């Protein structure tokens, strides 16, 4: 069957709503959020249900057509971007967007892969529960994408990564067969925990069509504070104080360097710094479902002790939900502010939590030595040892010139990461941007095992070609 016959077959499977082919309709599906990769989709499939996903994959597998699963397309590593050759089908899951069930007794939510994370949070909240996963892109990111990247985000410190919330999955394999494992069990030791293969697999092993996630009881009380600090070391000391005080209540501890804060204040309207300017800031979020808790008094006490010990220079506690949101905005708008500030080189790294100050000092020195006036604007999830060590172009360099030095800059940062036994990709994954690094860092038996799994589940290499592994499986036109 030639390609146009395959497209006709696809049209029959998906119906008139389900297949986009006009260049003006499909162009945006080919461009990643950072606008670093301009791909060209063969077409965009928009199936309405799992059966259509299965038929589509069966057809593409038979004819060797690459399929790129795409959720909200917010990947930081161009994970959902098709190749520029125009030979890969984008599989958009947006029409599979039903929340099928929220069960407050079992504390579970069963939902389809195209549901946005925010819609899932809202459904949980309407039932008196909380889906304890929060990322800056949650308005667009979809459950399928969030699971396929094993997203981390703001609450990892308390509730773990996306992986830790998954109880069951429905997944369509490359050959169109369906793993129907939407189980809601807390315990289920029945062979390999296959769901964990697909979480973090970046769409290279199967297409997630639905999931069962764990919920927690909704918080009754929450407190948010922003602290101005003398250094990253002071931030670490403050984290330790909070953990010793009430580890169960600490749901987020976010670090923002002064350079990163200044970018938000400059580029994002209606933002203001409510504390004294300082070299570093920490955003603290405490929450509890416990009735009558003295959360606020406890936080005040910890902050007073930190000020007394000169760990903390200044602090403000939100007085209302609106103020909590305003403080969180200073953190959540970091990626958008950096996008508006110009070209940036992003390093999503992790090191042991105690090594963060050392990492920041050494990586900053290495980058400053490479490019004079480079804007070193790190921020991130300090409580998880995960820093977005981002560098923004200095005013005197053109974007292209700056981006031309990306590899050198990333190599310098990663040298420090290696010395501290860290990871070059903490939560954003590999995508199209980092396969060479995966090969360099996870070679030997680790990469060989990953390849063996890929070969077993997707022998024709149709699922998200060119991602994760450093070689694209070329197919006949
Ligand atoms: C402003 C901003 C803030 C962010 N903050 C965070 C953060 O705090 N923490 C964090 O971890 N990430 C963060 N990210 C990165 C990104 O949003 C997350 O990785 C998110 O989980 C991706 O979801 P998505 O639906 O947009 O997936 P996409 O970008 O569409 O896809 C991501 C990967 O998943 C695959 N995929 C998508 N859907 C499926 C499916 N149904 N089945 C199989 N594979 C699929 C794709 O092929 C691709 O490999 C942020 C991004 C932005 C732009």
Short mmCIF file of C-alpha atoms and ligand atoms in Angstrom, two decimals:
data_model
loop_
_atom_site.label_atom_id
_atom_site.label_comp_id
_atom_site.label_asym_id
_atom_site.label_seq_id
_atom_site.Cartn_x
_atom_site.Cartn_y
_atom_site.Cartn_z
CA UNK A 1 0.00 0.00 0.00
CA UNK A 2 1.52 3.38 -0.88
CA UNK A 3 1.43 6.36 1.46
CA UNK A 4 -1.67 7.97 0.00
CA UNK A 5 -3.57 4.69 0.40
CA UNK A 6 -2.42 4.54 4.01
CA UNK A 7 -3.72 8.08 4.53
CA UNK A 8 -7.06 7.02 3.03
CA UNK A 9 -7.20 4.08 5.43
CA UNK A 10 -6.38 6.40 8.33
CA UNK A 11 -9.20 8.71 7.26
CA UNK A 12 -11.61 5.75 7.36
CA UNK A 13 -10.43 4.73 10.85
CA UNK A 14 -10.56 8.23 12.32
CA UNK A 15 -13.52 9.83 10.55
CA UNK A 16 -13.73 13.42 9.29
CA UNK A 17 -12.95 15.01 12.70
CA UNK A 18 -10.02 12.74 13.31
CA UNK A 19 -7.39 13.47 10.65
CA UNK A 20 -5.85 16.85 9.89
CA UNK A 21 -3.80 17.17 6.71
CA UNK A 22 -3.98 20.83 5.61
CA UNK A 23 -0.56 22.48 6.10
CA UNK A 24 -2.09 25.42 8.01
CA UNK A 25 -3.87 23.01 10.40
CA UNK A 26 -0.86 20.85 11.18
CA UNK A 27 2.11 23.25 11.20
CA UNK A 28 1.92 24.12 14.93
CA UNK A 29 2.00 20.43 15.90
CA UNK A 30 5.50 20.33 14.41
CA UNK A 31 7.04 23.04 16.60
CA UNK A 32 8.20 22.50 20.19
CA UNK A 33 7.40 24.87 23.11
CA UNK A 34 10.90 26.34 23.09
CA UNK A 35 10.75 26.75 19.30
CA UNK A 36 14.09 25.03 18.90
CA UNK A 37 12.90 22.28 16.55
CA UNK A 38 10.75 22.87 13.50
CA UNK A 39 9.35 19.50 12.45
CA UNK A 40 6.89 18.74 9.64
CA UNK A 41 4.06 16.34 10.48
CA UNK A 42 2.94 13.94 7.77
CA UNK A 43 -0.56 14.54 9.19
CA UNK A 44 -2.14 14.89 12.64
CA UNK A 45 -4.35 12.06 13.90
CA UNK A 46 -6.96 12.98 16.51
CA UNK A 47 -8.55 9.68 17.59
CA UNK A 48 -11.69 9.74 19.72
CA UNK A 49 -11.13 6.49 21.62
CA UNK A 50 -8.71 3.69 22.44
CA UNK A 51 -10.03 1.43 19.67
CA UNK A 52 -9.11 4.05 17.07
CA UNK A 53 -5.62 4.44 18.59
CA UNK A 54 -5.20 0.66 18.32
CA UNK A 55 -6.32 0.50 14.69
CA UNK A 56 -4.11 3.45 13.79
CA UNK A 57 -1.03 1.89 15.35
CA UNK A 58 -1.72 -1.47 13.71
CA UNK A 59 -1.85 0.25 10.31
CA UNK A 60 1.25 2.39 10.89
CA UNK A 61 3.18 -0.61 12.22
CA UNK A 62 2.32 -2.64 9.14
CA UNK A 63 3.46 0.15 6.83
CA UNK A 64 6.44 1.38 8.85
CA UNK A 65 5.09 4.87 9.49
CA UNK A 66 6.55 6.70 12.47
CA UNK A 67 4.05 7.89 15.10
CA UNK A 68 4.80 10.76 17.49
CA UNK A 69 2.42 10.80 20.49
CA UNK A 70 1.67 14.36 21.51
CA UNK A 71 -0.10 15.71 24.58
CA UNK A 72 0.08 19.41 25.46
CA UNK A 73 3.35 19.79 23.50
CA UNK A 74 5.04 21.50 26.44
CA UNK A 75 8.11 19.26 26.42
CA UNK A 76 11.31 21.11 27.30
CA UNK A 77 13.35 18.66 25.18
CA UNK A 78 11.25 18.61 21.98
CA UNK A 79 9.99 15.16 22.95
CA UNK A 80 6.74 15.43 20.98
CA UNK A 81 8.13 17.04 17.84
CA UNK A 82 8.14 15.06 14.58
CA UNK A 83 11.10 15.00 12.24
CA UNK A 84 11.53 17.66 9.56
CA UNK A 85 11.36 15.01 6.83
CA UNK A 86 7.54 15.07 6.81
CA UNK A 87 7.28 11.30 7.25
CA UNK A 88 5.95 11.00 10.83
CA UNK A 89 2.34 11.10 11.96
CA UNK A 90 1.59 13.20 15.05
CA UNK A 91 -0.85 11.34 17.31
CA UNK A 92 -2.72 13.99 19.28
CA UNK A 93 -4.54 12.59 22.32
CA UNK A 94 -6.59 15.72 23.06
CA UNK A 95 -9.99 14.14 22.25
CA UNK A 96 -9.49 11.40 24.85
CA UNK A 97 -10.24 13.84 27.65
CA UNK A 98 -12.85 12.28 29.91
CA UNK A 99 -12.45 11.99 33.67
CA UNK A 100 -14.18 8.65 34.05
CA UNK A 101 -14.34 8.38 37.83
CA UNK A 102 -13.16 10.05 41.01
CA UNK A 103 -13.46 7.82 44.05
CA UNK A 104 -12.96 9.69 47.35
CA UNK A 105 -13.13 6.46 49.37
CA UNK A 106 -10.44 4.65 47.42
CA UNK A 107 -8.71 8.01 46.78
CA UNK A 108 -8.33 7.33 43.06
CA UNK A 109 -9.05 9.11 39.81
CA UNK A 110 -9.57 7.23 36.53
CA UNK A 111 -9.10 9.42 33.49
CA UNK A 112 -8.17 9.51 29.82
CA UNK A 113 -4.73 10.50 28.58
CA UNK A 114 -5.79 13.75 26.90
CA UNK A 115 -7.19 15.28 30.10
CA UNK A 116 -5.12 18.31 31.06
CA UNK A 117 -3.41 18.12 34.42
CA UNK A 118 -5.40 21.16 35.55
CA UNK A 119 -8.73 19.55 34.60
CA UNK A 120 -7.66 16.45 36.54
CA UNK A 121 -6.74 18.57 39.58
CA UNK A 122 -10.11 20.33 39.39
CA UNK A 123 -12.04 17.05 39.16
CA UNK A 124 -10.18 15.72 42.22
CA UNK A 125 -10.81 18.93 44.10
CA UNK A 126 -14.55 18.89 43.32
CA UNK A 127 -14.69 15.52 45.10
CA UNK A 128 -12.88 16.81 48.21
CA UNK A 129 -9.55 15.29 47.18
CA UNK A 130 -6.24 16.50 45.78
CA UNK A 131 -4.16 15.24 42.87
CA UNK A 132 -0.79 16.12 44.38
CA UNK A 133 1.08 16.88 41.16
CA UNK A 134 1.75 20.46 40.13
CA UNK A 135 3.91 21.78 37.28
CA UNK A 136 4.19 25.19 35.64
CA UNK A 137 2.60 23.93 32.42
CA UNK A 138 -0.36 22.19 34.07
CA UNK A 139 -2.96 24.21 32.11
CA UNK A 140 -1.73 22.63 28.85
CA UNK A 141 0.18 19.46 29.80
CA UNK A 142 -1.94 16.31 29.53
CA UNK A 143 -1.98 13.23 31.74
CA UNK A 144 -0.48 11.09 28.94
CA UNK A 145 2.42 13.53 28.53
CA UNK A 146 2.88 14.02 32.25
CA UNK A 147 3.14 10.26 32.79
CA UNK A 148 5.29 9.67 29.71
CA UNK A 149 7.81 12.21 30.99
CA UNK A 150 7.43 11.12 34.63
CA UNK A 151 6.94 14.80 35.44
CA UNK A 152 8.22 16.02 38.79
CA UNK A 153 7.32 19.57 39.67
CA UNK A 154 6.52 21.41 42.84
CA UNK A 155 5.20 18.67 45.10
CA UNK A 156 7.78 15.94 44.47
CA UNK A 157 9.35 16.72 47.83
CA UNK A 158 6.20 15.48 49.59
CA UNK A 159 4.43 13.15 47.14
CA UNK A 160 7.09 11.94 44.68
CA UNK A 161 7.14 12.14 40.89
CA UNK A 162 4.26 11.29 38.55
CA UNK A 163 5.38 7.64 38.69
CA UNK A 164 4.61 7.46 42.38
CA UNK A 165 0.96 8.32 41.74
CA UNK A 166 0.24 5.68 39.09
CA UNK A 167 -1.83 2.68 40.11
CA UNK A 168 -3.04 1.51 36.71
CA UNK A 169 -2.61 2.21 32.99
CA UNK A 170 -4.21 1.42 29.67
CA UNK A 171 -1.57 1.35 26.94
CA UNK A 172 -1.73 0.61 23.22
CA UNK A 173 1.39 -1.14 21.94
CA UNK A 174 3.04 -0.58 18.55
CA UNK A 175 1.26 -3.59 17.03
CA UNK A 176 -2.16 -2.31 18.13
CA UNK A 177 -2.61 -4.70 21.05
CA UNK A 178 -3.91 -3.11 24.24
CA UNK A 179 -2.66 -3.61 27.79
CA UNK A 180 -5.83 -3.16 29.82
CA UNK A 181 -4.54 -2.63 33.33
CA UNK A 182 -6.68 0.19 34.71
CA UNK A 183 -6.50 -1.40 38.14
CA UNK A 184 -7.17 0.62 41.28
CA UNK A 185 -5.15 -1.57 43.62
CA UNK A 186 -2.69 -0.38 46.25
CA UNK A 187 -1.03 -3.78 46.25
CA UNK A 188 -0.65 -5.99 43.20
CA UNK A 189 2.54 -8.02 42.96
CA UNK A 190 1.59 -10.03 39.88
CA UNK A 191 4.70 -10.19 37.76
CA UNK A 192 6.55 -7.26 36.24
CA UNK A 193 5.04 -3.86 37.13
CA UNK A 194 4.57 -3.05 33.44
CA UNK A 195 3.02 0.34 34.13
CA UNK A 196 6.41 1.59 35.26
CA UNK A 197 7.90 0.74 31.85
CA UNK A 198 5.63 3.24 30.15
CA UNK A 199 5.98 5.98 32.76
CA UNK A 200 8.97 8.06 31.67
CA UNK A 201 9.31 6.18 28.35
CA UNK A 202 8.53 9.35 26.38
CA UNK A 203 6.14 7.60 24.01
CA UNK A 204 8.81 5.20 22.71
CA UNK A 205 7.26 1.98 24.05
CA UNK A 206 3.50 2.46 23.78
CA UNK A 207 0.72 5.04 23.77
CA UNK A 208 -0.93 5.69 27.12
CA UNK A 209 -4.68 6.10 26.59
CA UNK A 210 -5.97 6.11 30.19
CA UNK A 211 -4.69 5.94 33.77
CA UNK A 212 -5.66 5.44 37.38
CA UNK A 213 -3.87 7.86 39.70
CA UNK A 214 -3.64 8.02 43.46
CA UNK A 215 -5.23 10.99 45.24
CA UNK A 216 -4.79 12.37 48.75
CA UNK A 217 -7.34 14.08 51.00
CA UNK A 218 -7.72 17.77 50.14
CA UNK A 219 -5.72 20.09 52.40
CA UNK A 220 -7.76 22.01 54.99
CA UNK A 221 -5.11 24.63 55.57
CA UNK A 222 -2.12 25.93 53.66
CA UNK A 223 0.55 28.56 54.15
CA UNK A 224 2.89 30.11 51.59
CA UNK A 225 5.93 32.24 52.40
CA UNK A 226 8.68 33.90 50.38
CA UNK A 227 12.06 34.32 52.05
CA UNK A 228 14.99 36.50 51.03
CA UNK A 229 18.27 34.69 51.72
CA UNK A 230 21.95 35.45 51.74
CA UNK A 231 22.91 32.36 49.72
CA UNK A 232 21.91 28.94 48.44
CA UNK A 233 23.59 27.54 51.55
CA UNK A 234 21.19 29.58 53.69
CA UNK A 235 18.30 28.15 51.64
CA UNK A 236 19.52 24.63 52.39
CA UNK A 237 19.73 25.44 56.09
CA UNK A 238 16.16 26.77 56.01
CA UNK A 239 14.98 23.60 54.25
CA UNK A 240 16.56 21.56 57.07
CA UNK A 241 14.75 23.64 59.71
CA UNK A 242 11.40 23.10 57.99
CA UNK A 243 11.97 19.37 57.59
CA UNK A 244 12.87 19.01 61.25
CA UNK A 245 9.82 21.08 62.23
CA UNK A 246 7.04 19.25 60.31
CA UNK A 247 8.11 17.09 57.34
CA UNK A 248 4.52 15.96 56.64
CA UNK A 249 3.36 19.54 56.08
CA UNK A 250 6.18 20.67 53.77
CA UNK A 251 4.83 20.24 50.23
CA UNK A 252 7.15 22.56 48.28
CA UNK A 253 10.49 24.28 48.79
CA UNK A 254 11.52 26.18 45.68
CA UNK A 255 14.73 28.07 45.04
CA UNK A 256 14.95 31.24 42.92
CA UNK A 257 18.26 33.01 42.32
CA UNK A 258 18.19 36.80 42.27
CA UNK A 259 19.03 36.87 38.53
CA UNK A 260 16.06 34.59 37.81
CA UNK A 261 13.79 36.69 40.02
CA UNK A 262 14.84 39.87 38.21
CA UNK A 263 13.86 38.32 34.85
CA UNK A 264 10.32 37.65 36.11
CA UNK A 265 10.02 41.16 37.57
CA UNK A 266 11.21 42.64 34.25
CA UNK A 267 9.27 40.51 31.77
CA UNK A 268 6.04 39.43 33.48
CA UNK A 269 3.42 42.12 34.02
CA UNK A 270 1.89 42.69 37.46
CA UNK A 271 4.68 41.10 39.45
CA UNK A 272 6.43 42.70 42.43
CA UNK A 273 8.99 41.55 44.96
CA UNK A 274 7.40 41.68 48.44
CA UNK A 275 10.66 41.12 50.38
CA UNK A 276 14.06 42.81 50.49
CA UNK A 277 16.25 42.17 47.44
CA UNK A 278 18.73 39.37 48.19
CA UNK A 279 21.08 36.95 46.41
CA UNK A 280 18.53 34.12 46.66
CA UNK A 281 14.91 33.42 47.54
CA UNK A 282 12.97 30.41 48.79
CA UNK A 283 9.27 29.83 48.22
CA UNK A 284 7.82 27.66 50.95
CA UNK A 285 4.45 25.91 50.81
CA UNK A 286 3.04 24.02 53.77
CA UNK A 287 -0.31 22.22 53.69
CA UNK A 288 -2.21 19.80 55.85
CA UNK A 289 -5.53 17.94 55.91
CA UNK A 290 -5.34 17.96 59.74
CA UNK A 291 -8.21 19.92 61.31
CA UNK A 292 -7.32 22.74 63.74
CA UNK A 293 -3.65 22.64 62.87
CA UNK A 294 -1.28 25.38 64.00
CA UNK A 295 0.48 25.50 60.64
CA UNK A 296 0.83 29.29 60.57
CA UNK A 297 2.23 29.62 64.09
CA UNK A 298 4.74 26.86 63.37
CA UNK A 299 5.93 28.52 60.15
CA UNK A 300 6.24 31.89 61.91
CA UNK A 301 8.36 30.26 64.59
CA UNK A 302 10.68 28.57 62.06
CA UNK A 303 11.10 31.81 60.09
CA UNK A 304 11.81 33.78 63.28
CA UNK A 305 14.51 31.27 64.22
CA UNK A 306 16.01 31.47 60.71
CA UNK A 307 16.11 35.29 60.89
CA UNK A 308 17.68 35.09 64.35
CA UNK A 309 20.34 32.69 63.02
CA UNK A 310 20.89 35.04 60.04
CA UNK A 311 19.94 32.29 57.55
CA UNK A 312 17.02 34.44 56.44
CA UNK A 313 17.22 38.17 55.68
CA UNK A 314 13.53 38.92 55.23
CA UNK A 315 10.30 36.95 54.83
CA UNK A 316 6.66 37.45 53.99
CA UNK A 317 3.74 35.11 54.61
CA UNK A 318 0.67 35.22 52.35
CA UNK A 319 -2.46 36.54 54.09
CA UNK A 320 -4.96 35.18 51.56
CA UNK A 321 -5.31 32.68 48.73
CA UNK A 322 -4.82 35.58 46.27
CA UNK A 323 -1.51 36.43 47.96
CA UNK A 324 -0.48 32.78 47.88
CA UNK A 325 -1.12 32.76 44.13
CA UNK A 326 0.84 36.01 43.68
CA UNK A 327 3.86 34.54 45.49
CA UNK A 328 3.64 31.32 43.45
CA UNK A 329 3.51 33.38 40.24
CA UNK A 330 7.06 34.58 40.93
CA UNK A 331 8.13 30.95 40.66
CA UNK A 332 5.71 29.66 38.03
CA UNK A 333 6.50 32.39 35.51
CA UNK A 334 10.23 31.62 35.49
CA UNK A 335 10.18 29.64 32.22
CA UNK A 336 7.99 32.20 30.44
CA UNK A 337 10.16 35.12 31.66
CA UNK A 338 13.32 33.40 30.41
CA UNK A 339 11.65 32.73 27.06
CA UNK A 340 10.86 36.46 26.74
CA UNK A 341 14.36 37.48 27.88
CA UNK A 342 16.01 35.93 24.82
CA UNK A 343 17.80 32.74 23.92
CA UNK A 344 18.55 30.42 26.81
CA UNK A 345 20.53 27.28 27.42
CA UNK A 346 18.70 25.02 29.85
CA UNK A 347 20.22 22.42 32.14
CA UNK A 348 17.65 20.41 34.10
CA UNK A 349 20.06 18.79 36.53
CA UNK A 350 19.88 17.00 39.85
CA UNK A 351 22.51 16.41 42.51
CA UNK A 352 22.21 15.15 46.08
CA UNK A 353 20.25 17.85 47.95
CA UNK A 354 23.20 18.67 50.20
CA UNK A 355 25.39 19.34 47.12
CA UNK A 356 23.18 22.03 45.59
CA UNK A 357 25.12 25.05 46.97
CA UNK A 358 28.41 23.51 45.84
CA UNK A 359 26.95 22.77 42.41
CA UNK A 360 25.63 26.31 42.00
CA UNK A 361 28.96 27.88 42.93
CA UNK A 362 31.05 25.63 40.68
CA UNK A 363 28.72 25.66 37.67
CA UNK A 364 28.31 29.45 37.89
CA UNK A 365 32.08 29.93 37.94
CA UNK A 366 32.51 27.59 34.96
CA UNK A 367 29.90 29.44 32.86
CA UNK A 368 31.15 32.90 33.79
CA UNK A 369 34.62 31.86 32.66
CA UNK A 370 33.24 30.74 29.28
CA UNK A 371 31.10 33.74 28.30
CA UNK A 372 31.56 37.19 29.83
CA UNK A 373 28.29 38.73 31.12
CA UNK A 374 26.33 35.51 30.60
CA UNK A 375 23.11 35.77 32.65
CA UNK A 376 23.20 32.91 35.16
CA UNK A 377 19.57 32.49 36.24
CA UNK A 378 19.07 29.22 38.14
CA UNK A 379 15.85 28.28 39.91
CA UNK A 380 14.15 25.03 40.77
CA UNK A 381 13.07 22.37 43.16
CA UNK A 382 15.80 22.67 45.79
CA UNK A 383 13.97 20.24 48.06
CA UNK A 384 14.57 17.54 45.41
CA UNK A 385 18.12 18.62 44.51
CA UNK A 386 16.72 19.56 41.07
CA UNK A 387 17.94 22.88 39.69
CA UNK A 388 17.05 24.40 36.34
CA UNK A 389 20.49 25.84 35.76
CA UNK A 390 19.51 28.16 32.93
CA UNK A 391 21.74 30.62 31.17
CA UNK A 392 20.33 33.55 29.23
CA UNK A 393 22.13 35.35 26.40
CA UNK A 394 24.10 38.45 27.40
CA UNK A 395 22.91 41.67 25.68
CA UNK A 396 26.01 41.97 23.51
CA UNK A 397 25.60 38.54 21.84
CA UNK A 398 23.17 37.59 19.07
CA UNK A 399 20.84 34.70 19.93
CA UNK A 400 22.38 32.48 17.25
CA UNK A 401 25.91 33.22 18.48
CA UNK A 402 24.89 32.38 22.04
CA UNK A 403 23.06 29.19 21.07
CA UNK A 404 26.11 28.20 19.03
CA UNK A 405 27.92 27.84 22.36
CA UNK A 406 25.16 25.64 23.87
CA UNK A 407 27.11 22.41 23.75
CA UNK A 408 30.20 23.95 25.32
CA UNK A 409 28.12 25.52 28.08
CA UNK A 410 26.18 22.32 28.78
CA UNK A 411 29.39 20.30 28.82
CA UNK A 412 30.90 22.66 31.41
CA UNK A 413 27.78 22.41 33.60
CA UNK A 414 27.59 18.64 33.21
CA UNK A 415 31.24 18.25 34.21
CA UNK A 416 30.28 19.67 37.59
CA UNK A 417 27.14 17.49 37.72
CA UNK A 418 29.26 14.39 37.10
CA UNK A 419 31.75 15.33 39.80
CA UNK A 420 28.83 15.55 42.24
CA UNK A 421 27.25 12.22 41.15
CA UNK A 422 24.21 13.92 39.69
CA UNK A 423 22.00 13.53 36.61
CA UNK A 424 21.99 15.61 33.42
CA UNK A 425 18.19 15.32 33.18
CA UNK A 426 16.20 15.38 36.39
CA UNK A 427 12.59 15.75 35.22
CA UNK A 428 12.42 16.91 31.59
CA UNK A 429 13.64 13.70 29.99
CA UNK A 430 15.71 13.13 26.86
CA UNK A 431 13.44 13.89 23.89
CA UNK A 432 15.06 15.00 20.69
CA UNK A 433 17.62 17.25 22.40
CA UNK A 434 19.57 14.88 24.67
CA UNK A 435 19.94 11.39 23.14
CA UNK A 436 23.70 11.87 22.75
CA UNK A 437 23.97 12.63 26.46
CA UNK A 438 21.95 9.52 27.33
CA UNK A 439 24.39 7.42 25.35
CA UNK A 440 27.35 9.07 27.06
CA UNK A 441 25.96 8.84 30.61
CA UNK A 442 23.99 5.60 30.57
CA UNK A 443 26.10 3.44 28.28
CA UNK A 444 27.03 -0.20 28.80
CA UNK A 445 24.47 -2.59 30.24
CA UNK A 446 22.03 0.18 31.14
CA UNK A 447 21.59 1.49 27.58
CA UNK A 448 21.76 -2.05 26.15
CA UNK A 449 18.84 -3.09 28.38
CA UNK A 450 16.84 -0.05 27.32
CA UNK A 451 17.47 -0.94 23.67
CA UNK A 452 16.43 -4.55 24.27
CA UNK A 453 13.13 -3.40 25.78
CA UNK A 454 12.55 -1.03 22.87
CA UNK A 455 13.32 -3.80 20.37
CA UNK A 456 10.94 -6.20 22.11
CA UNK A 457 8.00 -3.78 22.25
CA UNK A 458 8.54 -1.81 19.05
CA UNK A 459 10.62 -3.95 16.68
CA UNK A 460 9.83 -1.72 13.67
CA UNK A 461 10.84 1.43 15.52
CA UNK A 462 7.62 3.30 14.71
CA UNK A 463 7.03 4.85 18.15
CA UNK A 464 8.49 8.33 18.55
CA UNK A 465 11.53 7.75 16.31
CA UNK A 466 14.66 9.74 17.08
CA UNK A 467 13.80 10.24 20.76
CA UNK A 468 15.77 8.77 23.67
CA UNK A 469 18.15 6.75 21.52
CA UNK A 470 20.89 8.49 19.56
CA UNK A 471 19.93 6.93 16.23
CA UNK A 472 16.82 7.54 14.18
CA UNK A 473 15.33 4.40 12.65
CA UNK A 474 15.07 5.40 9.00
CA UNK A 475 12.15 3.97 7.10
CA UNK A 476 11.35 3.73 3.41
CA UNK A 477 9.31 6.64 2.06
C1 LIG B 1 6.31 26.56 31.55
C2 LIG B 1 6.68 25.12 31.73
C3 LIG B 1 6.88 24.63 33.00
C4 LIG B 1 7.23 23.27 33.19
N1 LIG B 1 7.41 22.82 34.46
C5 LIG B 1 7.72 21.52 34.65
C6 LIG B 1 7.92 21.02 35.97
O1 LIG B 1 7.83 21.75 36.95
N2 LIG B 1 8.21 19.72 36.10
C7 LIG B 1 8.31 18.88 35.03
O2 LIG B 1 8.57 17.69 35.21
N3 LIG B 1 8.17 19.33 33.77
C8 LIG B 1 7.87 20.63 33.55
N4 LIG B 1 7.73 21.09 32.28
C9 LIG B 1 7.94 20.19 31.14
C10 LIG B 1 6.62 19.60 30.56
O3 LIG B 1 5.53 20.44 30.75
C11 LIG B 1 6.29 18.31 31.20
O4 LIG B 1 7.27 17.40 30.83
C12 LIG B 1 4.91 17.71 30.85
O5 LIG B 1 4.78 16.55 31.62
C13 LIG B 1 4.71 17.35 29.39
O6 LIG B 1 3.33 17.09 29.16
P1 LIG B 1 2.68 17.30 27.73
O7 LIG B 1 1.29 16.78 27.75
O8 LIG B 1 2.85 18.69 27.26
O9 LIG B 1 3.56 16.32 26.86
P2 LIG B 1 4.19 16.53 25.41
O10 LIG B 1 5.15 17.65 25.43
O11 LIG B 1 3.12 16.58 24.39
O12 LIG B 1 4.98 15.15 25.27
C14 LIG B 1 6.04 14.82 26.13
C15 LIG B 1 6.51 13.40 25.84
O13 LIG B 1 5.49 12.47 26.17
C16 LIG B 1 5.08 11.71 25.01
N5 LIG B 1 3.64 11.55 25.12
C17 LIG B 1 2.69 12.51 25.22
N6 LIG B 1 1.48 11.95 25.38
C18 LIG B 1 1.65 10.61 25.38
C19 LIG B 1 0.79 9.49 25.51
N7 LIG B 1 -0.51 9.64 25.69
N8 LIG B 1 1.34 8.25 25.46
C20 LIG B 1 2.66 8.08 25.27
N9 LIG B 1 3.53 9.09 25.13
C21 LIG B 1 3.03 10.36 25.20
C22 LIG B 1 5.54 12.53 23.83
O14 LIG B 1 5.77 11.73 22.70
C23 LIG B 1 6.81 13.15 24.37
O15 LIG B 1 7.87 12.23 24.30
C24 LIG B 1 7.39 22.43 32.07
C25 LIG B 1 7.19 22.93 30.78
C26 LIG B 1 6.83 24.26 30.60
C27 LIG B 1 6.62 24.76 29.21
#
